[in-house]
XYZ file of C-alpha atoms in Angstrom:
178
model
C 0.316 0.027 0.540
C 3.300 2.129 0.680
C 1.926 3.365 4.189
C 5.073 1.603 5.246
C 8.981 0.957 3.695
C 10.107 -2.157 2.953
C 13.205 -2.354 6.126
C 10.163 -1.155 8.480
C 8.478 -4.596 8.423
C 11.171 -6.702 7.695
C 10.887 -9.899 10.668
C 13.580 -11.703 11.823
C 14.420 -15.411 11.965
C 16.140 -17.142 14.722
C 19.109 -17.270 11.677
C 20.845 -15.719 11.512
C 21.279 -13.498 8.559
C 17.383 -14.436 7.437
C 14.713 -11.565 7.215
C 11.251 -12.226 6.446
C 8.479 -9.377 5.059
C 4.541 -11.722 5.864
C 3.101 -11.937 3.267
C -0.931 -10.311 3.369
C -3.989 -12.853 2.110
C -4.299 -14.471 -1.266
C -7.545 -13.098 -1.980
C -6.133 -9.736 -0.186
C -4.478 -7.970 -3.152
C -3.763 -5.042 -3.492
C -4.776 -3.976 -6.839
C -1.780 -3.497 -9.460
C -1.436 0.206 -10.590
C 1.344 1.481 -12.685
C 2.210 3.605 -9.217
C 1.598 0.543 -6.636
C 3.729 -1.895 -9.431
C 6.605 1.608 -10.097
C 6.343 1.765 -5.528
C 7.249 -2.207 -5.856
C 9.989 -2.323 -8.631
C 11.708 0.766 -6.300
C 11.414 -1.491 -2.335
C 12.635 -4.240 -4.491
C 15.432 -2.264 -6.026
C 16.508 -0.984 -2.358
C 16.343 -4.240 -0.826
C 18.303 -6.088 -3.187
C 21.232 -4.265 -2.951
C 21.779 -5.194 0.973
C 20.542 -8.384 0.570
C 22.004 -11.609 -0.824
C 19.168 -13.292 -2.673
C 14.946 -12.061 -2.521
C 13.092 -15.274 -2.541
C 9.279 -14.355 -2.969
C 5.942 -16.527 -2.209
C 4.191 -15.958 -4.129
C 1.959 -18.326 -3.304
C 0.014 -20.899 -6.430
C -2.017 -19.443 -9.062
C -1.249 -16.634 -11.202
C -2.996 -12.724 -11.042
C -1.244 -9.695 -12.275
C 0.912 -8.761 -9.008
C 2.603 -11.801 -9.288
C 3.357 -12.212 -12.963
C 4.877 -8.516 -12.197
C 6.693 -10.434 -9.915
C 7.785 -13.093 -12.211
C 9.044 -10.299 -14.346
C 11.336 -8.775 -12.005
C 12.685 -12.116 -10.685
C 15.913 -13.109 -12.339
C 14.735 -16.722 -11.765
C 10.971 -18.329 -10.628
C 10.859 -21.173 -9.255
C 7.875 -22.717 -9.322
C 7.065 -25.097 -6.419
C 5.088 -28.555 -7.285
C 4.980 -32.003 -4.870
C 5.724 -35.027 -7.187
C 2.853 -35.921 -8.844
C 1.578 -35.382 -12.248
C -1.168 -33.010 -11.252
C 1.569 -30.810 -9.519
C 3.581 -30.640 -12.905
C 0.513 -29.526 -14.468
C -0.685 -27.353 -11.755
C 2.925 -26.077 -12.383
C 2.971 -25.835 -16.113
C -0.807 -24.097 -15.957
C 0.821 -21.260 -14.027
C 3.223 -20.463 -16.975
C 0.921 -20.683 -19.677
C -0.853 -18.054 -17.235
C 1.620 -15.582 -17.048
C 3.046 -13.732 -19.551
C 4.957 -16.981 -20.321
C 6.890 -14.944 -23.688
C 9.077 -12.531 -21.025
C 10.299 -15.477 -18.982
C 11.965 -17.161 -21.237
C 15.404 -18.744 -19.524
C 14.258 -17.964 -15.672
C 11.507 -20.828 -14.654
C 13.149 -23.560 -12.961
C 10.768 -26.803 -11.620
C 11.895 -27.436 -8.344
C 10.307 -30.798 -6.546
C 9.693 -30.182 -3.075
C 7.928 -33.846 -0.212
C 10.425 -36.206 -2.666
C 11.749 -39.299 -2.245
C 14.910 -38.961 -3.459
C 16.275 -36.340 -5.662
C 16.524 -39.070 -9.233
C 12.187 -39.192 -8.315
C 12.505 -35.025 -10.098
C 15.027 -35.174 -12.655
C 11.844 -37.106 -15.178
C 9.221 -34.178 -13.803
C 11.836 -31.642 -14.679
C 12.716 -33.393 -18.534
C 8.899 -33.069 -19.197
C 7.637 -30.124 -17.970
C 10.666 -28.607 -19.739
C 10.334 -29.975 -22.710
C 6.054 -29.245 -22.164
C 7.636 -25.335 -21.985
C 9.943 -25.818 -25.069
C 7.028 -26.960 -27.845
C 3.690 -25.472 -26.366
C 5.070 -22.120 -24.251
C 8.370 -21.517 -26.250
C 10.329 -21.146 -23.851
C 12.939 -22.879 -21.909
C 13.150 -24.479 -18.225
C 16.401 -24.177 -15.897
C 17.320 -28.290 -14.976
C 14.627 -28.598 -11.838
C 15.619 -29.168 -8.635
C 14.081 -31.161 -5.771
C 13.745 -31.043 -2.176
C 13.600 -34.234 -0.281
C 10.362 -35.087 2.515
C 11.792 -33.098 6.485
C 8.946 -32.149 8.744
C 9.907 -30.102 10.456
C 8.078 -31.516 14.149
C 9.302 -34.581 16.114
C 8.142 -37.499 14.918
C 8.441 -41.269 16.158
C 11.883 -41.731 13.952
C 15.092 -42.731 15.499
C 17.397 -40.166 15.644
C 20.022 -41.921 12.973
C 16.674 -42.017 10.292
C 15.815 -38.508 11.087
C 19.369 -36.700 11.502
C 19.340 -38.336 8.054
C 16.253 -37.074 6.626
C 18.125 -33.539 7.984
C 21.302 -34.570 6.158
C 19.885 -34.966 2.811
C 17.497 -31.980 3.520
C 20.320 -29.151 4.134
C 22.329 -30.936 1.812
C 19.423 -30.292 -0.571
C 18.593 -27.116 0.353
C 22.832 -26.030 -0.463
C 22.499 -28.013 -3.946
C 19.636 -25.179 -4.570
C 21.234 -21.554 -2.912
C 24.328 -22.580 -4.782
C 22.000 -22.701 -8.198
C 20.286 -19.602 -7.573
C 23.309 -17.878 -7.229
């Protein structure tokens, strides 16, 4: 809305160096007008001078704000579970965007995978479909294994293995975004 500056609403996380701005509920998106888009672009430019990476969770679906965020972004991660329906939903969002402006920006992020090999065929299908029907190139898919932060019944050794796999995948994703 422009009532406050971004640096005034940054929240700190327990991890050093991570800050976030809470988004608004999906049904409360402000109207996208030229003034709001210009103001938001300026805010992101100012934040980018202070941050290594700006990660925006734009929720699911496509609307004018999300499409504008995609246009401003260096890379767009479309998150999908490792299912055919998840892949279809990710493609549908890409199709609803101004996809001609997003060539070589899209990357499928397959989450909740059993292992890193599960995402590979889904990523290939997504990339081939985007190339064939939207005439855009998608970046190689990434994956994040399933990992629940809540306490579980699994053994501490098994839990540590799950945590290690998740952290390793997260580091690989971060490196791919750099």
